[in-house]
Amino acid sequence: VLKSWSIGDEPTPVEIVDNKVYLFVGNKLTLSAVDNSGGVGVESSEYKIYKPSDLEPIEFTKYIGEIPILDLYANYNLKYRSYDFVKNYELEHFVEINPFNTPLGTNVSVDLGLVAGTEIKTIFKTVTALGLTKVDTVETVTPALPLSYELLGKYYDITTTAGFSETVKISMSNYAISVSSRLLHLEGGIWKDVTTTVDIVNHIIYGEVASVSYFAIANVKDIVPPETTISIGEPKYVTA
């Protein structure tokens, strides 16, 4: 009975490979069904959608308009089927829904949105395998920042399942960014300054890296004490 199902506001046919479907983050899932030639017609479609770590729902949900995706960055199992007006049910279909926001290509831009007050974007020079790029915040990271830096806000853990080569450009926008701000990246257990540009007018800091992991925006602290010297010479007097 089921003819096709689609993705997006302007639906296009879905490619299913090894029972897997790749869904761009934010796109919609829709179903479309037709009965066989001479049949009584399709009455409805229904589905079950659940995370692999959850129990499968007992009952199917009647399909109305689109299949809701509650967690845009999570994987889901999806079972679906249609039936006609005399209750002939087709065999249920099963697919894995895999979200992605990092498609194949060059200079691939991924907007990670506003995270703990910081707008974060990435640009991958070359993406060789599509995947999901996301960011989480953490309060502490080991090792901590060097004493010469003062953390602004939180640490940002950027991860991706995409395959990529060459470099990744990072931009972070935060009102607290100033001329003394730096973008730091944890590489091999060492915090490195990867800053390329600081736009103090728009409060945006830019950097470039070959991998992604923990990042931090930090201000360079003045840790150099004043220097006092002593001199010996003839006294000088000032008369009014």
Coordinates of N, CA and C in Angstrom, one line a residue:
V1 N 0.8 -1.2 0.0 CA 0.0 0.0 0.0 C 0.9 1.2 0.0
L2 N 1.9 1.3 0.9 CA 2.7 2.5 1.0 C 3.5 2.7 -0.3
K3 N 3.4 3.9 -0.8 CA 4.1 4.3 -2.1 C 5.4 4.9 -1.8
S4 N 5.5 5.9 -0.9 CA 6.7 6.6 -0.7 C 6.7 7.4 0.6
W5 N 7.8 7.8 1.1 CA 7.9 8.7 2.2 C 9.0 9.7 2.0
S6 N 8.9 10.9 2.5 CA 9.7 12.0 2.1 C 10.3 12.8 3.3
I7 N 11.2 13.6 2.9 CA 11.9 14.5 3.9 C 11.8 15.9 3.4
G8 N 11.5 16.9 4.3 CA 11.6 18.3 4.0 C 10.2 18.9 3.9
D9 N 10.3 20.3 3.8 CA 9.0 21.1 3.6 C 8.5 20.9 2.2
E10 N 9.4 20.7 1.3 CA 9.1 20.4 -0.1 C 9.5 18.9 -0.3
P11 N 8.7 18.0 0.0 CA 9.1 16.6 0.0 C 9.8 16.1 -1.2
T12 N 10.9 15.3 -1.0 CA 11.6 14.6 -2.1 C 11.7 13.2 -1.6
P13 N 11.8 12.2 -2.6 CA 11.9 10.8 -2.2 C 13.1 10.5 -1.3
V14 N 12.9 9.6 -0.4 CA 14.0 9.2 0.6 C 14.8 8.1 0.0
E15 N 16.1 8.2 0.2 CA 17.0 7.0 -0.2 C 17.2 6.2 1.0
I16 N 16.8 4.9 1.0 CA 17.1 4.0 2.1 C 18.2 3.0 1.7
V17 N 19.2 3.0 2.5 CA 20.4 2.2 2.2 C 20.6 1.4 3.5
D18 N 20.6 0.0 3.4 CA 20.8 -0.9 4.5 C 19.9 -0.5 5.7
N19 N 18.6 -0.2 5.4 CA 17.6 0.2 6.4 C 18.0 1.5 7.2
K20 N 18.8 2.3 6.5 CA 19.2 3.6 7.2 C 18.7 4.8 6.3
V21 N 18.3 5.8 7.0 CA 17.9 7.1 6.4 C 18.7 8.2 7.1
Y22 N 19.3 9.1 6.3 CA 20.0 10.2 6.9 C 19.1 11.5 6.7
L23 N 18.8 12.1 7.9 CA 17.8 13.2 8.0 C 18.6 14.4 8.4
F24 N 18.5 15.4 7.5 CA 19.2 16.7 7.8 C 18.5 17.3 9.0
V25 N 19.2 17.8 10.0 CA 18.7 18.3 11.2 C 17.6 19.4 10.9
G26 N 16.4 19.3 11.4 CA 15.4 20.2 11.3 C 14.4 19.9 10.1
N27 N 14.7 19.0 9.3 CA 13.8 18.6 8.2 C 12.7 17.7 8.7
K28 N 11.6 17.7 7.9 CA 10.4 16.9 8.3 C 10.4 15.6 7.6
L29 N 9.7 14.6 8.3 CA 9.5 13.3 7.7 C 8.0 13.2 7.3
T30 N 7.7 12.8 6.1 CA 6.3 12.7 5.7 C 6.1 11.3 5.0
L31 N 4.9 10.8 5.0 CA 4.5 9.6 4.4 C 3.5 9.8 3.3
S32 N 3.6 9.0 2.3 CA 2.6 9.0 1.2 C 2.3 7.6 0.8
A33 N 1.0 7.3 0.7 CA 0.6 5.9 0.4 C -0.5 5.9 -0.7
V34 N -0.5 4.9 -1.6 CA -1.5 4.6 -2.6 C -1.9 3.1 -2.5
D35 N -3.2 2.9 -2.8 CA -3.6 1.5 -2.8 C -3.3 0.9 -4.2
N36 N -3.4 -0.5 -4.2 CA -3.1 -1.2 -5.5 C -4.2 -0.8 -6.5
S37 N -3.9 -1.1 -7.8 CA -4.9 -0.8 -8.8 C -6.1 -1.6 -8.6
G38 N -7.3 -1.0 -8.6 CA -8.5 -1.6 -8.4 C -8.9 -1.8 -6.9
G39 N -8.0 -1.3 -6.0 CA -8.3 -1.4 -4.6 C -9.3 -0.4 -4.1
V40 N -9.6 -0.5 -2.8 CA -10.7 0.3 -2.2 C -10.1 1.6 -1.7
G41 N -8.9 1.8 -1.7 CA -8.3 3.1 -1.3 C -7.6 3.0 0.0
V42 N -6.7 3.9 0.2 CA -5.9 4.0 1.5 C -6.8 4.7 2.5
E43 N -6.9 4.1 3.7 CA -7.6 4.7 4.8 C -6.6 5.6 5.6
S44 N -5.5 5.0 6.0 CA -4.6 5.7 6.8 C -3.2 5.1 6.8
S45 N -2.2 5.8 7.4 CA -0.9 5.3 7.7 C -0.6 5.4 9.2
E46 N 0.3 4.7 9.7 CA 0.6 4.7 11.1 C 2.1 4.4 11.3
Y47 N 2.6 4.8 12.5 CA 4.0 4.6 12.7 C 4.3 4.4 14.2
K48 N 5.5 3.9 14.5 CA 6.1 3.9 15.8 C 7.5 4.6 15.6
I49 N 7.9 5.5 16.5 CA 9.2 6.1 16.5 C 9.7 6.2 17.9
Y50 N 11.0 5.7 18.1 CA 11.5 5.6 19.4 C 13.1 5.5 19.3
K51 N 13.7 6.0 20.3 CA 15.2 5.9 20.4 C 15.6 4.5 20.6
P52 N 16.8 4.1 20.0 CA 17.2 2.7 20.2 C 17.4 2.3 21.7
S53 N 17.6 3.2 22.6 CA 17.8 2.9 24.0 C 16.4 2.8 24.7
D54 N 15.3 3.2 24.0 CA 14.0 3.1 24.7 C 13.3 1.8 24.3
L55 N 12.2 1.5 25.0 CA 11.4 0.4 24.7 C 10.5 0.8 23.5
E56 N 10.3 -0.2 22.6 CA 9.4 0.1 21.5 C 8.0 0.3 22.0
P57 N 7.3 1.3 21.5 CA 5.9 1.5 21.9 C 5.0 0.3 21.5
I58 N 4.0 0.0 22.3 CA 3.2 -1.2 22.0 C 2.2 -0.9 20.8
E59 N 1.7 0.3 20.8 CA 0.7 0.7 19.8 C 1.3 1.6 18.7
F60 N 0.8 1.5 17.5 CA 1.2 2.5 16.4 C 0.5 3.8 16.7
T61 N 1.1 4.9 16.2 CA 0.5 6.2 16.2 C -0.1 6.5 14.8
K62 N -1.3 7.1 14.7 CA -1.9 7.4 13.5 C -1.1 8.6 12.8
Y63 N -0.8 8.4 11.6 CA 0.0 9.5 10.9 C -0.9 10.6 10.5
I64 N -0.5 11.9 10.9 CA -1.2 13.1 10.5 C -0.2 14.1 10.1
G65 N 0.0 14.3 8.9 CA 0.8 15.4 8.4 C 2.3 15.2 8.4
E66 N 2.9 14.8 9.5 CA 4.3 14.6 9.5 C 4.7 13.7 10.7
I67 N 5.9 13.1 10.7 CA 6.3 12.3 11.9 C 7.2 13.2 12.7
P68 N 6.8 13.5 14.0 CA 7.6 14.4 14.8 C 8.9 13.9 15.3
I69 N 9.9 14.7 15.2 CA 11.3 14.4 15.7 C 11.5 15.3 16.9
L70 N 11.4 14.7 18.1 CA 11.5 15.5 19.4 C 12.9 16.0 19.7
D71 N 13.9 15.1 19.5 CA 15.3 15.4 19.7 C 16.0 15.4 18.4
L72 N 16.3 16.6 17.9 CA 16.8 16.7 16.5 C 18.2 16.1 16.3
Y73 N 18.9 15.9 17.4 CA 20.3 15.4 17.3 C 20.4 13.9 17.7
A74 N 19.2 13.2 17.9 CA 19.2 11.8 18.3 C 18.9 10.9 17.2
N75 N 19.4 9.6 17.3 CA 19.1 8.6 16.4 C 17.7 8.0 16.8
Y76 N 16.9 7.5 15.8 CA 15.6 6.9 16.1 C 15.4 5.7 15.3
N77 N 14.6 4.8 15.8 CA 14.1 3.7 15.0 C 12.7 4.1 14.6
L78 N 12.4 3.7 13.4 CA 11.0 4.1 12.8 C 10.4 2.8 12.2
K79 N 9.2 2.5 12.6 CA 8.4 1.5 12.0 C 7.1 2.1 11.4
Y80 N 6.7 1.8 10.2 CA 5.5 2.4 9.6 C 4.8 1.5 8.6
R81 N 3.6 1.7 8.4 CA 2.7 0.9 7.5 C 1.5 1.7 7.2
S82 N 0.8 1.2 6.2 CA -0.5 1.8 5.8 C -1.6 0.6 5.7
Y83 N -2.8 1.0 5.6 CA -3.9 0.1 5.5 C -5.1 0.7 4.7
D84 N -5.9 -0.2 4.1 CA -7.0 0.4 3.3 C -8.3 0.3 4.0
F85 N -9.4 0.6 3.3 CA -10.7 0.8 4.0 C -11.3 -0.5 4.4
V86 N -10.8 -1.6 4.0 CA -11.2 -2.9 4.4 C -10.2 -3.6 5.4
K87 N -9.3 -2.7 5.9 CA -8.4 -3.1 6.9 C -7.4 -4.2 6.4
N88 N -7.0 -4.0 5.2 CA -5.8 -4.8 4.7 C -4.5 -4.0 5.1
Y89 N -3.7 -4.6 5.9 CA -2.5 -4.0 6.4 C -1.3 -4.5 5.6
E90 N -0.5 -3.6 5.2 CA 0.8 -4.0 4.6 C 1.7 -4.4 5.7
L91 N 2.8 -5.1 5.3 CA 3.8 -5.5 6.2 C 4.5 -4.2 6.7
E92 N 4.9 -4.2 8.0 CA 5.5 -2.9 8.5 C 6.9 -2.8 7.9
H93 N 7.3 -1.5 7.7 CA 8.7 -1.2 7.3 C 9.5 -0.8 8.5
F94 N 10.8 -1.0 8.4 CA 11.7 -0.5 9.5 C 12.9 0.2 8.9
V95 N 13.2 1.4 9.5 CA 14.4 2.1 9.1 C 15.0 2.8 10.4
E96 N 16.3 3.0 10.3 CA 17.0 3.8 11.3 C 17.1 5.2 10.8
I97 N 16.7 6.2 11.7 CA 16.8 7.6 11.3 C 18.1 8.1 11.9
N98 N 19.0 8.6 11.1 CA 20.3 9.1 11.5 C 20.4 10.6 11.2
P99 N 20.4 11.5 12.2 CA 20.5 12.9 11.9 C 21.9 13.4 11.4
F100 N 21.9 14.4 10.5 CA 23.2 14.9 10.1 C 23.0 16.4 9.8
N101 N 24.1 17.2 10.0 CA 24.1 18.6 9.6 C 25.4 19.0 8.9
T102 N 26.2 18.0 8.6 CA 27.5 18.2 7.9 C 27.5 17.4 6.7
P103 N 27.1 17.9 5.6 CA 27.0 17.2 4.3 C 28.4 17.1 3.6
L104 N 28.5 16.3 2.6 CA 29.7 16.2 1.8 C 29.9 17.5 1.1
G105 N 31.2 17.9 0.8 CA 31.5 19.1 0.0 C 32.7 19.8 0.6
T106 N 32.9 21.0 0.0 CA 34.0 21.8 0.4 C 33.4 23.1 1.0
N107 N 34.2 23.7 2.0 CA 33.8 24.9 2.7 C 32.3 24.7 3.2
V108 N 32.1 23.6 3.9 CA 30.8 23.3 4.5 C 30.6 24.0 5.8
S109 N 29.6 24.9 5.8 CA 29.3 25.7 7.0 C 28.3 25.0 7.9
V110 N 28.5 24.9 9.1 CA 27.6 24.3 10.1 C 27.3 25.3 11.2
D111 N 26.1 25.8 11.3 CA 25.7 26.7 12.4 C 25.3 25.9 13.6
L112 N 26.0 26.0 14.7 CA 25.7 25.2 15.9 C 24.8 26.0 16.8
G113 N 24.5 27.2 16.5 CA 23.5 28.0 17.2 C 24.1 28.7 18.4
L114 N 23.2 29.2 19.3 CA 23.5 29.9 20.5 C 23.7 28.9 21.6
V115 N 24.9 28.8 22.2 CA 25.2 27.8 23.2 C 25.8 28.6 24.4
A116 N 25.0 28.6 25.5 CA 25.5 29.3 26.8 C 25.9 30.7 26.5
G117 N 25.2 31.4 25.7 CA 25.4 32.8 25.4 C 26.4 33.1 24.3
T118 N 26.9 32.0 23.6 CA 27.9 32.2 22.6 C 27.4 31.6 21.3
E119 N 27.4 32.3 20.2 CA 27.0 31.9 18.9 C 28.2 31.2 18.3
I120 N 28.0 29.9 17.9 CA 29.2 29.1 17.4 C 28.9 28.6 16.0
K121 N 29.9 28.8 15.1 CA 29.8 28.3 13.7 C 31.1 27.6 13.3
T122 N 31.0 26.6 12.5 CA 32.2 26.0 11.9 C 32.1 25.9 10.4
I123 N 33.3 25.9 9.8 CA 33.4 25.7 8.4 C 34.5 24.7 8.1
F124 N 34.0 23.5 7.6 CA 34.9 22.4 7.2 C 35.5 22.6 5.8
K125 N 36.8 22.6 5.7 CA 37.4 22.8 4.4 C 37.0 21.7 3.4
T126 N 37.0 20.5 3.8 CA 36.5 19.4 3.0 C 35.9 18.3 3.8
V127 N 34.6 18.0 3.5 CA 33.9 16.9 4.2 C 33.9 15.7 3.3
T128 N 34.4 14.6 3.8 CA 34.6 13.4 3.0 C 33.5 12.3 3.3
A129 N 32.8 12.5 4.5 CA 31.7 11.6 4.8 C 30.8 12.4 5.7
L130 N 29.5 12.4 5.3 CA 28.5 13.2 6.0 C 28.4 12.7 7.5
G131 N 28.0 13.6 8.3 CA 27.8 13.3 9.7 C 27.2 14.3 10.5
L132 N 27.2 14.2 11.9 CA 26.6 15.1 12.8 C 27.6 15.9 13.6
T133 N 27.6 17.2 13.5 CA 28.4 18.0 14.3 C 27.6 18.7 15.4
K134 N 28.1 18.7 16.6 CA 27.3 19.3 17.7 C 28.3 19.9 18.8
V135 N 27.7 20.6 19.7 CA 28.6 21.2 20.7 C 27.9 21.1 22.1
D136 N 28.6 20.7 23.1 CA 28.1 20.7 24.5 C 29.0 21.6 25.3
T137 N 28.4 22.1 26.4 CA 29.2 22.9 27.4 C 29.6 22.0 28.6
V138 N 30.8 22.3 29.1 CA 31.2 21.7 30.4 C 31.8 22.8 31.3
E139 N 31.8 22.5 32.6 CA 32.2 23.5 33.6 C 33.8 23.4 33.8
T140 N 34.3 22.2 33.7 CA 35.7 22.0 34.0 C 36.3 21.1 32.9
V141 N 37.6 21.3 32.6 CA 38.3 20.4 31.7 C 39.7 20.2 32.3
T142 N 40.2 19.0 32.2 CA 41.6 18.7 32.6 C 42.5 18.5 31.4
P143 N 43.6 19.2 31.3 CA 44.1 20.2 32.3 C 43.3 21.5 32.2
A144 N 43.4 22.3 33.3 CA 42.8 23.6 33.3 C 43.6 24.6 32.4
L145 N 43.1 25.8 32.2 CA 43.8 26.7 31.3 C 45.1 27.2 32.0
P146 N 46.1 27.5 31.3 CA 47.3 28.1 31.9 C 47.0 29.3 32.7
L147 N 47.8 29.6 33.7 CA 47.6 30.7 34.6 C 47.5 32.1 33.9
S148 N 48.0 32.1 32.7 CA 48.1 33.4 32.0 C 46.7 33.7 31.3
Y149 N 45.7 32.8 31.5 CA 44.4 33.0 30.8 C 43.3 33.0 31.8
E150 N 42.3 33.8 31.6 CA 41.1 33.8 32.4 C 39.9 33.4 31.5
L151 N 39.2 32.3 31.9 CA 38.1 31.8 31.1 C 37.0 32.7 31.0
L152 N 36.4 32.9 29.8 CA 35.2 33.6 29.6 C 34.0 32.6 29.4
G153 N 33.1 32.5 30.4 CA 32.0 31.6 30.3 C 32.4 30.2 30.6
K154 N 32.1 29.3 29.6 CA 32.3 27.9 29.8 C 33.2 27.3 28.7
Y155 N 33.6 26.0 28.9 CA 34.3 25.3 27.9 C 33.3 24.7 26.9
Y156 N 33.7 24.6 25.6 CA 32.8 24.1 24.6 C 33.4 22.9 24.0
D157 N 32.7 21.8 24.0 CA 33.2 20.5 23.5 C 32.5 20.3 22.1
I158 N 33.2 20.5 21.1 CA 32.7 20.3 19.7 C 33.1 18.9 19.2
T159 N 32.1 18.2 18.8 CA 32.4 16.8 18.3 C 31.7 16.7 16.9
T160 N 32.2 15.8 16.1 CA 31.6 15.5 14.8 C 31.7 14.0 14.5
T161 N 30.7 13.4 13.8 CA 30.9 12.1 13.3 C 31.2 12.1 11.8
A162 N 31.3 13.4 11.3 CA 31.6 13.5 9.8 C 33.1 13.2 9.6
G163 N 33.4 12.7 8.4 CA 34.8 12.5 8.0 C 35.2 13.8 7.3
F164 N 36.4 14.3 7.7 CA 36.9 15.6 7.1 C 38.4 15.6 6.9
S165 N 38.8 16.4 6.0 CA 40.3 16.5 5.8 C 40.6 18.0 5.8
E166 N 41.9 18.3 5.9 CA 42.4 19.7 6.0 C 41.9 20.4 7.3
T167 N 41.4 21.6 7.2 CA 41.2 22.3 8.4 C 39.7 22.6 8.7
V168 N 39.4 23.1 9.9 CA 38.1 23.5 10.3 C 38.3 25.0 10.9
K169 N 37.5 25.9 10.3 CA 37.5 27.2 10.9 C 36.4 27.3 11.9
I170 N 36.7 28.0 13.0 CA 35.7 28.1 14.1 C 35.5 29.6 14.3
S171 N 34.2 30.0 14.5 CA 33.9 31.4 14.9 C 33.0 31.3 16.1
M172 N 33.3 32.2 17.1 CA 32.5 32.3 18.3 C 32.2 33.7 18.6
S173 N 30.9 34.0 18.8 CA 30.4 35.4 19.0 C 29.9 35.5 20.4
N174 N 30.4 36.5 21.2 CA 30.0 36.7 22.6 C 30.3 38.2 22.9
Y175 N 29.4 38.8 23.6 CA 29.5 40.2 23.9 C 30.7 40.5 24.8
A176 N 31.3 39.5 25.5 CA 32.4 39.7 26.4 C 33.7 39.7 25.6
I177 N 33.7 39.3 24.4 CA 35.0 39.3 23.6 C 35.6 40.6 23.4
S178 N 36.9 40.7 23.7 CA 37.6 42.0 23.6 C 38.9 41.8 22.9
V179 N 39.7 42.9 22.9 CA 41.0 42.8 22.2 C 42.0 41.9 22.8
S180 N 41.8 41.6 24.1 CA 42.7 40.7 24.8 C 42.2 39.2 24.8
S181 N 41.1 38.9 24.1 CA 40.5 37.6 24.0 C 41.3 36.7 23.1
R182 N 41.3 35.4 23.4 CA 42.0 34.4 22.5 C 41.1 33.2 22.5
L183 N 41.1 32.5 21.3 CA 40.4 31.2 21.2 C 41.4 30.1 21.4
L184 N 41.2 29.3 22.4 CA 42.1 28.2 22.8 C 41.5 26.9 22.5
H185 N 42.4 25.9 22.1 CA 42.0 24.6 21.7 C 42.8 23.6 22.4
L186 N 42.2 22.6 23.0 CA 43.0 21.5 23.7 C 43.4 20.5 22.7
E187 N 44.7 20.4 22.5 CA 45.3 19.5 21.5 C 46.4 18.7 22.2
G188 N 46.2 17.4 22.2 CA 47.2 16.5 22.8 C 47.5 16.8 24.3
G189 N 46.5 17.3 25.0 CA 46.6 17.6 26.4 C 47.2 18.9 26.7
I190 N 47.4 19.8 25.6 CA 47.9 21.1 25.8 C 47.0 22.1 25.2
W191 N 46.8 23.2 25.9 CA 45.9 24.3 25.4 C 46.8 25.1 24.5
K192 N 46.3 25.3 23.2 CA 47.0 26.1 22.2 C 46.1 27.2 21.8
D193 N 46.8 28.3 21.5 CA 46.1 29.5 21.0 C 46.0 29.4 19.5
V194 N 44.7 29.2 19.0 CA 44.5 29.0 17.6 C 43.8 30.2 17.0
T195 N 43.8 31.3 17.6 CA 43.2 32.5 17.2 C 43.8 33.0 15.8
T196 N 42.9 33.4 14.9 CA 43.3 34.0 13.6 C 43.0 35.4 13.6
T197 N 41.8 35.8 14.1 CA 41.3 37.1 14.0 C 40.4 37.4 15.2
V198 N 40.4 38.6 15.7 CA 39.5 39.1 16.8 C 38.7 40.3 16.2
D199 N 37.4 40.2 16.0 CA 36.6 41.3 15.6 C 36.0 42.0 16.8
I200 N 36.7 43.0 17.3 CA 36.2 43.6 18.6 C 35.0 44.5 18.4
V201 N 34.7 44.9 17.1 CA 33.5 45.7 16.9 C 32.2 44.8 17.0
N202 N 32.3 43.6 16.4 CA 31.1 42.7 16.5 C 31.3 41.6 17.5
H203 N 32.4 41.6 18.3 CA 32.6 40.7 19.4 C 32.6 39.2 18.9
I204 N 33.4 39.0 17.8 CA 33.5 37.7 17.2 C 35.0 37.3 17.2
I205 N 35.3 36.1 17.6 CA 36.7 35.6 17.6 C 36.7 34.4 16.6
Y206 N 37.8 34.3 15.8 CA 38.0 33.3 14.8 C 39.2 32.5 15.1
G207 N 39.2 31.2 14.7 CA 40.3 30.3 14.8 C 40.3 29.3 13.7
E208 N 41.4 28.5 13.6 CA 41.5 27.4 12.6 C 42.2 26.3 13.2
V209 N 41.7 25.1 13.1 CA 42.2 23.9 13.7 C 42.2 22.7 12.7
A210 N 42.9 21.6 13.0 CA 42.9 20.4 12.2 C 42.1 19.3 12.8
S211 N 41.6 19.6 14.0 CA 40.7 18.6 14.7 C 39.8 19.4 15.6
V212 N 38.7 18.7 16.1 CA 37.8 19.4 17.1 C 37.8 18.6 18.4
S213 N 37.6 19.4 19.5 CA 37.5 18.8 20.8 C 37.1 19.9 21.7
Y214 N 37.8 20.2 22.8 CA 37.5 21.2 23.7 C 38.0 22.6 23.3
F215 N 37.2 23.6 23.4 CA 37.6 25.0 23.0 C 37.2 25.9 24.2
A216 N 37.9 27.0 24.3 CA 37.6 28.0 25.3 C 37.9 29.4 24.8
I217 N 37.1 30.3 25.1 CA 37.4 31.8 24.9 C 38.0 32.3 26.2
A218 N 39.2 32.9 26.2 CA 39.8 33.3 27.4 C 40.5 34.7 27.1
N219 N 40.6 35.4 28.2 CA 41.3 36.7 28.1 C 42.8 36.5 28.6
V220 N 43.7 37.1 28.0 CA 45.1 37.1 28.4 C 45.2 38.0 29.7
K221 N 45.7 37.4 30.8 CA 45.8 38.1 32.0 C 47.2 38.8 32.1
D222 N 47.2 39.9 32.7 CA 48.5 40.6 33.0 C 49.1 40.0 34.3
I223 N 50.0 39.1 34.1 CA 50.7 38.5 35.3 C 52.1 38.9 35.5
V224 N 52.5 40.0 34.8 CA 53.9 40.5 34.9 C 53.9 41.6 35.9
P225 N 54.6 41.5 37.0 CA 54.6 42.5 38.0 C 55.4 43.7 37.6
P226 N 55.2 44.9 38.2 CA 56.0 46.1 37.9 C 57.4 45.8 38.3
E227 N 58.3 46.6 37.6 CA 59.8 46.4 37.8 C 60.3 47.7 38.4
T228 N 61.0 47.6 39.5 CA 61.5 48.8 40.2 C 63.0 48.8 40.1
T229 N 63.6 49.9 39.8 CA 65.1 50.0 39.7 C 65.6 51.1 40.7
I230 N 66.8 51.0 41.1 CA 67.4 52.0 42.0 C 68.6 52.6 41.2
S231 N 68.8 53.8 41.4 CA 69.9 54.5 40.7 C 70.7 55.3 41.7
I232 N 71.9 55.6 41.5 CA 72.8 56.4 42.3 C 73.4 57.5 41.5
G233 N 73.3 58.7 42.1 CA 73.9 59.8 41.4 C 73.8 61.1 42.2
E234 N 74.2 62.2 41.7 CA 74.2 63.4 42.4 C 72.7 63.8 42.7
P235 N 72.4 64.3 43.9 CA 71.1 64.7 44.2 C 70.7 66.0 43.4
K236 N 69.5 66.1 43.1 CA 69.0 67.2 42.3 C 68.0 68.0 43.2
Y237 N 68.1 69.3 43.2 CA 67.2 70.1 44.0 C 66.5 71.0 43.1
V238 N 65.3 71.3 43.5 CA 64.4 72.2 42.7 C 64.1 73.4 43.6
T239 N 64.4 74.6 43.1 CA 64.2 75.8 43.9 C 63.0 76.5 43.3
A240 N 62.2 77.1 44.2 CA 61.1 77.9 43.7 C 61.5 79.2 43.1

